[in-house]
Tab-separated table of C-alpha atoms in Angstrom:
chain	number	residue	atom	x	y	z
A	1	MET	CA	68.496	172.593	73.992
A	2	SER	CA	70.663	169.453	73.998
A	3	VAL	CA	69.913	166.731	76.516
A	4	PHE	CA	73.599	166.856	77.390
A	5	ARG	CA	73.022	170.161	79.209
A	6	ARG	CA	72.158	168.297	82.397
A	7	SER	CA	75.883	167.951	83.138
A	8	VAL	CA	76.983	171.532	82.492
A	9	GLY	CA	79.784	172.508	84.866
A	10	ALA	CA	79.961	169.113	86.585
A	11	ARG	CA	83.393	168.013	87.805
A	12	LYS	CA	84.872	164.552	88.207
A	13	GLY	CA	87.917	164.482	90.453
A	14	GLY	CA	90.201	167.138	89.031
A	15	ARG	CA	88.555	167.127	85.591
A	16	LEU	CA	85.481	168.362	83.774
A	17	ALA	CA	82.856	165.603	83.666
A	18	ASP	CA	81.579	164.188	80.388
A	19	LEU	CA	78.054	164.992	79.220
A	20	GLY	CA	76.804	161.427	79.040
A	21	GLN	CA	77.659	161.183	75.348
A	22	ASP	CA	79.108	158.176	73.506
A	23	PHE	CA	82.479	159.851	73.155
A	24	GLU	CA	84.207	156.823	71.619
A	25	SER	CA	81.858	157.159	68.629
A	26	GLY	CA	82.488	160.892	68.698
A	27	HIS	CA	86.228	160.407	68.324
A	28	LEU	CA	85.794	157.755	65.637
A	29	GLY	CA	83.585	160.067	63.570
A	30	TYR	CA	85.338	163.336	64.292
A	31	VAL	CA	87.124	163.736	60.949
A	32	GLN	CA	83.941	163.086	58.991
A	33	GLN	CA	82.190	165.899	60.860
A	34	LEU	CA	84.737	168.494	59.752
A	35	ASP	CA	84.265	170.738	56.729
A	36	SER	CA	86.832	170.852	53.923
A	37	ALA	CA	88.899	173.542	55.660
A	38	GLY	CA	89.034	171.492	58.862
A	39	ARG	CA	90.176	168.376	57.018
A	40	ALA	CA	92.792	170.391	55.113
A	41	TRP	CA	94.120	171.671	58.466
A	42	LEU	CA	94.622	168.110	59.689
A	43	ARG	CA	96.874	167.438	56.696
A	44	THR	CA	99.009	170.555	57.189
A	45	LYS	CA	99.019	171.072	60.995
A	46	PRO	CA	100.841	172.893	62.529
A	47	TYR	CA	101.805	174.791	59.380
A	48	GLY	CA	99.353	177.162	57.804
A	49	ALA	CA	98.840	180.715	56.626
A	50	PRO	CA	99.225	183.371	59.331
A	51	PRO	CA	97.933	184.339	61.738
A	52	ASN	CA	98.680	180.902	63.167
A	53	PRO	CA	99.318	180.846	66.929
A	54	GLU	CA	99.073	177.034	66.815
A	55	LEU	CA	102.387	176.923	64.942
A	56	MET	CA	104.218	178.767	67.712
A	57	ARG	CA	102.699	176.597	70.422
A	58	CYS	CA	103.405	173.296	68.669
A	59	LEU	CA	107.011	174.107	67.784
A	60	ARG	CA	107.772	175.378	71.282
A	61	THR	CA	106.418	172.209	72.828
A	62	PHE	CA	108.303	170.045	70.342
A	63	ALA	CA	111.539	171.801	71.339
A	64	HIS	CA	110.698	170.944	74.961
A	65	VAL	CA	110.223	167.278	74.040
A	66	VAL	CA	113.639	167.095	72.372
A	67	GLN	CA	115.343	169.046	75.158
A	68	LEU	CA	113.910	167.072	78.063
A	69	LEU	CA	113.914	163.510	76.717
A	70	GLN	CA	117.451	163.591	75.252
A	71	LEU	CA	116.822	160.650	72.954
A	72	GLY	CA	119.360	159.156	70.564
A	73	LEU	CA	119.066	158.100	66.931
A	74	ARG	CA	116.415	155.389	66.426
A	75	ALA	CA	115.093	155.690	69.955
A	76	GLU	CA	111.648	154.063	70.133
A	77	VAL	CA	109.004	156.743	70.752
A	78	LEU	CA	105.275	156.161	71.270
A	79	ASP	CA	103.059	159.045	70.084
A	80	VAL	CA	99.848	158.508	72.060
A	81	GLY	CA	96.726	159.930	70.424
A	82	CYS	CA	98.817	160.887	67.399
A	83	GLY	CA	95.893	162.388	65.491
A	84	PRO	CA	96.949	163.409	61.966
A	85	GLY	CA	100.605	162.707	62.766
A	86	TRP	CA	102.128	166.176	62.877
A	87	LEU	CA	104.116	165.359	66.027
A	88	SER	CA	105.022	161.919	64.655
A	89	GLU	CA	106.368	163.665	61.564
A	90	LEU	CA	108.624	165.943	63.580
A	91	LEU	CA	109.809	163.032	65.735
A	92	ALA	CA	110.576	160.983	62.617
A	93	ARG	CA	112.518	163.928	61.184
A	94	CYS	CA	114.791	163.646	64.253
A	95	GLY	CA	115.622	160.062	63.316
A	96	TYR	CA	113.536	158.437	66.040
A	97	SER	CA	111.577	155.230	65.394
A	98	VAL	CA	108.011	156.384	65.933
A	99	THR	CA	104.874	154.407	66.674
A	100	GLY	CA	101.688	156.460	66.530
A	101	ILE	CA	98.358	155.239	67.860
A	102	ASP	CA	94.929	156.824	67.594
A	103	ILE	CA	91.405	155.484	67.919
A	104	SER	CA	90.416	157.097	64.602
A	105	PRO	CA	91.296	155.195	61.394
A	106	ASP	CA	90.809	158.445	59.473
A	107	MET	CA	93.478	160.189	61.579
A	108	VAL	CA	95.843	157.246	61.223
A	109	GLU	CA	95.490	157.283	57.427
A	110	ILE	CA	96.425	160.972	57.316
A	111	ALA	CA	99.433	160.287	59.560
A	112	ARG	CA	100.637	157.500	57.274
A	113	GLU	CA	100.418	159.797	54.255
A	114	ARG	CA	102.543	162.398	56.043
A	115	ILE	CA	105.379	159.981	56.769
A	116	ALA	CA	105.219	158.371	53.320
A	117	ALA	CA	105.979	161.784	51.823
A	118	LEU	CA	109.130	162.376	53.921
A	119	GLY	CA	111.781	160.098	52.413
A	120	GLU	CA	115.264	160.678	53.866
A	121	VAL	CA	115.565	162.828	56.989
A	122	GLY	CA	119.367	162.684	57.041
A	123	GLU	CA	122.181	161.189	55.014
A	124	GLY	CA	121.161	157.557	54.572
A	125	ILE	CA	118.500	157.863	57.285
A	126	GLU	CA	114.940	157.103	56.206
A	127	ALA	CA	111.982	158.369	58.186
A	128	ARG	CA	110.720	155.467	60.267
A	129	ALA	CA	107.168	155.410	61.655
A	130	GLU	CA	104.257	153.020	61.961
A	131	PHE	CA	100.663	153.789	62.858
A	132	HIS	CA	97.853	151.782	64.414
A	133	ALA	CA	94.165	152.570	64.870
A	134	MET	CA	93.306	151.301	68.353
A	135	PRO	CA	92.123	152.467	71.769
A	136	VAL	CA	95.054	153.323	74.027
A	137	ARG	CA	94.075	150.750	76.639
A	138	GLU	CA	94.495	147.997	74.013
A	139	LEU	CA	98.242	148.618	73.497
A	140	PRO	CA	99.773	145.178	72.831
A	141	TRP	CA	103.412	146.043	73.634
A	142	SER	CA	105.466	145.475	76.756
A	143	SER	CA	108.850	147.060	77.579
A	144	ARG	CA	109.304	148.341	74.032
A	145	PHE	CA	109.444	152.151	74.022
A	146	ASP	CA	112.103	154.524	75.362
A	147	ALA	CA	109.555	157.323	75.702
A	148	ALA	CA	105.853	158.071	75.317
A	149	VAL	CA	104.593	161.540	74.367
A	150	LEU	CA	101.017	162.650	75.062
A	151	TYR	CA	100.490	166.021	73.405
A	152	ASP	CA	97.062	167.535	74.124
A	153	THR	CA	95.497	164.091	74.171
A	154	MET	CA	94.856	163.029	77.786
A	155	HIS	CA	91.698	165.132	77.953
A	156	HIS	CA	90.146	162.647	75.497
A	157	PHE	CA	90.684	159.631	77.814
A	158	ASP	CA	87.937	158.666	80.245
A	159	ASN	CA	89.980	156.447	82.590
A	160	GLU	CA	93.206	158.340	83.075
A	161	VAL	CA	94.905	156.053	85.603
A	162	GLU	CA	94.225	152.821	83.700
A	163	THR	CA	95.352	154.492	80.466
A	164	LEU	CA	98.649	155.574	82.014
A	165	GLU	CA	99.183	152.114	83.518
A	166	VAL	CA	98.932	150.580	80.044
A	167	ILE	CA	101.396	153.147	78.687
A	168	ALA	CA	103.782	152.410	81.570
A	169	ARG	CA	103.783	148.695	80.655
A	170	ALA	CA	104.718	149.596	77.084
A	171	LEU	CA	107.792	151.539	78.264
A	172	VAL	CA	111.186	150.057	79.058
A	173	PRO	CA	112.373	150.233	82.689
A	174	GLY	CA	113.359	153.842	83.239
A	175	GLY	CA	111.336	154.855	80.169
A	176	GLN	CA	110.124	158.440	79.982
A	177	LEU	CA	106.669	160.020	79.905
A	178	PHE	CA	106.069	163.531	78.522
A	179	ILE	CA	102.617	165.082	78.899
A	180	HIS	CA	101.459	168.410	77.501
A	181	GLU	CA	97.862	168.980	78.515
A	182	GLY	CA	95.402	171.802	79.083
A	183	VAL	CA	94.604	173.124	82.556
A	184	LEU	CA	91.066	172.732	83.910
A	185	PRO	CA	89.383	176.152	83.441
A	186	PRO	CA	87.569	177.848	86.339
A	187	LYS	CA	84.017	176.697	86.985
A	188	GLY	CA	81.516	178.761	85.012
A	189	SER	CA	84.225	180.400	82.869
A	190	ALA	CA	84.180	181.030	79.139
A	191	GLY	CA	86.864	178.348	78.779
A	192	GLU	CA	84.640	175.760	80.449
A	193	GLN	CA	81.690	176.766	78.275
A	194	SER	CA	83.826	176.390	75.135
A	195	LEU	CA	84.751	172.814	76.116
A	196	ILE	CA	81.116	171.929	76.800
A	197	GLU	CA	80.062	173.307	73.414
A	198	GLU	CA	82.779	171.248	71.695
A	199	MET	CA	81.572	168.076	73.420
A	200	GLU	CA	78.001	168.818	72.346
A	201	ARG	CA	78.981	169.561	68.763
A	202	TYR	CA	81.291	166.619	68.093
A	203	GLY	CA	80.397	164.125	70.831
A	204	THR	CA	84.063	163.922	71.877
A	205	LEU	CA	85.459	164.055	75.413
A	206	GLU	CA	87.108	167.389	76.241
A	207	SER	CA	88.152	167.076	79.891
A	208	PRO	CA	91.412	168.822	80.905
A	209	PHE	CA	93.120	168.444	84.251
A	210	ASP	CA	93.663	170.388	87.431
A	211	PRO	CA	97.506	170.542	87.700
A	212	GLY	CA	97.694	168.835	91.077
A	213	TYR	CA	95.294	166.119	89.995
A	214	LEU	CA	97.323	165.354	86.863
A	215	VAL	CA	100.491	164.818	88.927
A	216	GLU	CA	98.463	162.624	91.301
A	217	VAL	CA	97.179	160.312	88.556
A	218	VAL	CA	100.649	159.984	87.000
A	219	GLU	CA	101.975	158.829	90.373
A	220	ARG	CA	99.003	156.509	90.949
A	221	ALA	CA	99.771	154.852	87.615
A	222	GLY	CA	103.191	153.861	88.970
A	223	PHE	CA	105.466	156.523	87.479
A	224	VAL	CA	108.307	157.955	89.550
A	225	ASP	CA	110.456	161.108	89.511
A	226	VAL	CA	107.348	163.066	88.522
A	227	ARG	CA	108.101	166.692	87.739
A	228	ARG	CA	105.791	169.509	86.670
A	229	PHE	CA	107.051	172.382	84.508
A	230	ALA	CA	105.853	175.857	83.599
A	231	GLU	CA	106.260	177.080	80.023
A	232	VAL	CA	107.910	180.501	80.060
A	233	ASP	CA	109.678	180.637	76.696
A	234	GLU	CA	108.444	183.725	74.942
A	235	LEU	CA	109.693	187.226	74.247
A	236	VAL	CA	109.227	189.335	77.360
A	237	ASP	CA	109.136	193.131	77.226
A	238	LEU	CA	111.802	194.098	79.750
A	239	SER	CA	110.520	197.678	79.873
A	240	SER	CA	107.200	196.463	81.292
A	241	THR	CA	106.679	195.580	84.955
A	242	GLY	CA	103.287	193.997	84.403
A	243	GLY	CA	102.059	190.947	82.565
A	244	ARG	CA	101.958	187.355	83.645
A	245	PHE	CA	105.717	187.212	84.358
A	246	ARG	CA	105.568	189.709	87.209
A	247	GLY	CA	105.158	186.864	89.713
A	248	LEU	CA	108.041	184.742	88.390
A	249	ARG	CA	110.465	185.600	91.195
A	250	ARG	CA	107.782	185.034	93.820
A	251	GLY	CA	106.967	181.546	92.535
A	252	ARG	CA	103.455	182.464	91.468
A	253	LEU	CA	103.800	182.005	87.716
A	254	GLN	CA	100.570	180.629	86.273
A	255	SER	CA	100.577	178.523	83.111
A	256	GLU	CA	97.653	177.690	80.869
A	257	TYR	CA	99.149	174.253	80.191
A	258	ASN	CA	100.185	171.251	82.252
A	259	VAL	CA	103.655	169.981	81.328
A	260	VAL	CA	104.649	166.834	83.215
A	261	HIS	CA	107.692	164.571	82.892
A	262	ALA	CA	108.065	161.226	84.659
A	263	ARG	CA	109.721	157.826	84.376
A	264	THR	CA	108.741	154.232	84.841
A	265	PRO	CA	110.452	152.627	87.846
A	266	ALA	CA	113.843	151.124	87.146
A	267	PRO	CA	115.164	148.070	88.985
A	268	SER	CA	116.300	148.737	92.539
A	269	ALA	CA	119.941	149.628	93.104
A	270	GLN	CA	121.124	146.168	94.191
A	271	PRO	CA	124.695	145.141	93.376
A	272	GLU	CA	123.566	142.776	90.612
A	273	ALA	CA	121.241	145.358	89.032
A	274	PHE	CA	123.809	148.044	88.152
A	275	ALA	CA	127.206	146.650	87.250
A	276	ALA	CA	129.667	147.459	84.501
A	277	ARG	CA	132.607	145.663	82.965
A	278	LEU	CA	135.209	148.148	81.729
A	279	GLU	CA	138.215	147.248	79.574
A	280	ALA	CA	140.898	149.516	78.114
A	281	ARG	CA	141.600	148.900	74.421
A	282	GLY	CA	144.835	149.599	72.568
A	283	SER	CA	147.252	152.104	74.066
A	284	TRP	CA	147.345	155.803	74.845
A	285	ARG	CA	147.775	158.135	71.891
A	286	VAL	CA	148.394	161.863	71.729
A	287	ASP	CA	145.862	164.206	70.118
A	288	GLY	CA	147.037	167.784	70.552
A	289	GLU	CA	146.598	168.703	74.221
A	290	HIS	CA	144.935	165.400	75.126
A	291	LEU	CA	145.802	161.782	75.765
A	292	MET	CA	143.212	159.433	74.259
A	293	ARG	CA	142.265	155.805	74.840
A	294	GLU	CA	139.299	153.616	73.912
A	295	ILE	CA	137.323	152.007	76.740
A	296	GLU	CA	134.896	149.161	76.107
A	297	VAL	CA	131.843	149.454	78.363
A	298	THR	CA	129.607	146.423	78.952
A	299	ASN	CA	126.339	146.388	80.890
A	300	ALA	CA	127.124	143.478	83.214
A	301	GLY	CA	124.078	143.901	85.441
A	302	SER	CA	120.342	143.339	85.084
A	303	ALA	CA	119.176	146.961	84.735
A	304	TYR	CA	118.529	148.942	81.547
A	305	TRP	CA	120.821	151.993	81.186
A	306	PRO	CA	119.028	155.102	79.853
A	307	PRO	CA	121.631	157.408	78.283
A	308	ALA	CA	122.103	161.152	78.623
A	309	ARG	CA	122.714	163.194	75.500
A	310	TRP	CA	123.836	166.519	76.968
A	311	TYR	CA	124.011	168.494	80.208
A	312	PRO	CA	122.042	168.840	82.425
A	313	PHE	CA	121.884	165.055	82.586
A	314	PRO	CA	118.426	163.624	83.297
A	315	HIS	CA	117.914	162.130	86.740
A	316	GLY	CA	118.575	158.379	86.601
A	317	SER	CA	120.444	158.441	83.282
A	318	VAL	CA	123.789	156.613	83.044
A	319	THR	CA	127.055	158.348	82.152
A	320	VAL	CA	130.750	157.453	82.283
A	321	GLY	CA	132.610	159.214	85.098
A	322	PRO	CA	136.428	159.413	84.870
A	323	TYR	CA	138.278	160.675	87.931
A	324	TRP	CA	141.705	160.999	89.469
A	325	PRO	CA	142.045	158.375	92.218
A	326	GLY	CA	143.407	159.301	95.622
A	327	PRO	CA	145.818	157.241	97.761
A	328	ALA	CA	143.052	154.878	98.910
A	329	GLY	CA	141.353	154.724	95.515
A	330	GLU	CA	138.799	157.393	96.426
A	331	ARG	CA	137.598	160.008	93.928
A	332	ALA	CA	140.122	162.782	94.525
A	333	ALA	CA	138.933	164.895	91.572
A	334	GLU	CA	136.269	164.215	88.980
A	335	LEU	CA	136.717	164.892	85.262
A	336	ASP	CA	133.983	165.757	82.766
A	337	ARG	CA	131.356	163.049	82.283
A	338	ILE	CA	131.265	161.075	79.020
A	339	THR	CA	127.834	160.271	77.576
A	340	LEU	CA	126.936	156.912	76.082
A	341	ALA	CA	126.070	156.877	72.405
A	342	ARG	CA	122.910	154.859	73.044
A	343	ALA	CA	120.937	153.018	75.685
A	344	LEU	CA	122.416	149.710	76.828
A	345	ALA	CA	120.331	146.710	77.801
A	346	PRO	CA	121.869	144.001	80.012
A	347	GLY	CA	124.673	142.222	78.131
A	348	GLU	CA	125.111	144.946	75.517
A	349	LYS	CA	128.358	146.867	75.058
A	350	THR	CA	129.677	150.037	73.469
A	351	THR	CA	133.001	151.844	73.141
A	352	ILE	CA	133.706	155.315	74.489
A	353	GLU	CA	136.725	157.525	73.937
A	354	LEU	CA	138.488	158.666	77.095
A	355	ARG	CA	140.137	162.087	76.660
A	356	VAL	CA	142.548	163.246	79.361
A	357	PRO	CA	144.155	166.709	79.345
A	358	ARG	CA	147.918	166.154	79.100
A	359	GLU	CA	148.626	169.047	81.446
A	360	ALA	CA	146.339	167.615	84.129
A	361	ALA	CA	147.891	164.141	83.713
A	362	ALA	CA	151.429	165.371	84.364
A	363	GLY	CA	152.838	163.708	87.485
A	364	ARG	CA	149.949	161.230	87.818
A	365	ASP	CA	150.258	157.457	87.562
A	366	ALA	CA	146.727	156.417	86.591
A	367	ILE	CA	143.168	157.495	85.887
A	368	ALA	CA	140.044	155.664	87.097
A	369	VAL	CA	136.762	155.175	85.243
A	370	ASP	CA	133.363	154.301	86.713
A	371	LEU	CA	129.706	154.588	85.664
A	372	VAL	CA	127.303	157.077	87.265
A	373	ARG	CA	123.544	156.875	87.653
A	374	GLU	CA	122.986	160.624	87.633
A	375	GLY	CA	121.545	162.091	90.793
A	376	MET	CA	121.596	158.682	92.495
A	377	PHE	CA	124.923	156.850	92.833
A	378	TRP	CA	128.251	155.828	91.333
A	379	PHE	CA	128.257	152.175	90.312
A	380	ALA	CA	131.128	151.474	92.738
A	381	GLN	CA	128.742	152.371	95.580
A	382	VAL	CA	126.516	149.405	94.669
A	383	GLY	CA	129.252	146.840	94.119
A	384	SER	CA	130.588	147.429	90.603
A	385	THR	CA	134.365	147.632	90.104
A	386	PRO	CA	135.885	150.783	88.525
A	387	LEU	CA	138.603	150.495	85.905
A	388	VAL	CA	142.042	151.890	86.777
A	389	VAL	CA	144.146	152.658	83.697
A	390	PRO	CA	147.895	153.358	84.120
A	391	LEU	CA	148.882	156.476	82.217
A	392	GLY	CA	152.205	155.057	81.116
A	393	SER	CA	150.829	152.032	79.240
């Protein structure tokens, strides 16, 4: 019997304790311990001959990443614990600029081979990814990445709070964190025994999280707007009243995975932090049932503006909010938000196209335009000046 057995079932905080093994060496040597089929799987994951439940799980989670983060072309994404690079490959196929890190040089080499084989992922758009073999807590970057994704990787990290603090420093202000992680199995369960056997076999750390504890450590690491999600996207037999979805309406849905989204703190909402300079360009032109005009938008404050890509807009993202002004300049009626094409750092500018329904504009003198930090405030509320554009000019 292994000497590691002394720690069977032990818990550390909201996690399964390690077995006293040198798990850094275990992770470094993991690939070499696999047989030929295991190494072939690393090069093809998540694709493979059926039955392959891993394919369904990976693609569902990837759809969640794209849906929740709402990133634009060439957004900087950090793939933490990238392994053989399957997630990095999918992110690169979306046109993101991907940086993958993993402690294992063998994993990193496989990831590089994956991306090298991609070529163009769109018309004139080359796959862009770089990979580094390093421990997570040695990340050298500061305020670089728009988002960090940790897919089934946090259970390998021994100091979860310090690891997340390092990741937070690598993110831009308002940068996003997406975690997909296993749930701590019940004490003495078959799931716990399977994790212990894996640690004994490979010497790696396999320590998933109690859901409440995972949220706690994300907050302790300095992230804000922390939200936990349940994965429910699967075909449900509507003729059945049983199954795990029976408690959905009563709020007792149980998930086998932790899915957590959070952000790094953005600068406080002081007048100088969120300010915009708005200028109308050219003149109004008619396009069918709409009046159209270009508006130049400049970030005139000191805060980074994370964009929204589609509705529902992420909390804290920045959109353009046109509205009909009332007699005292108040927002009498809001029009549809306009999303920014990309994130804007202080001093940067972009151009948006303002589209006004001609029927709604009839009898009105002007339209006003302001910026909105979604779920928080309009820029005018913190000192920025909206643009008022006469409709006759």
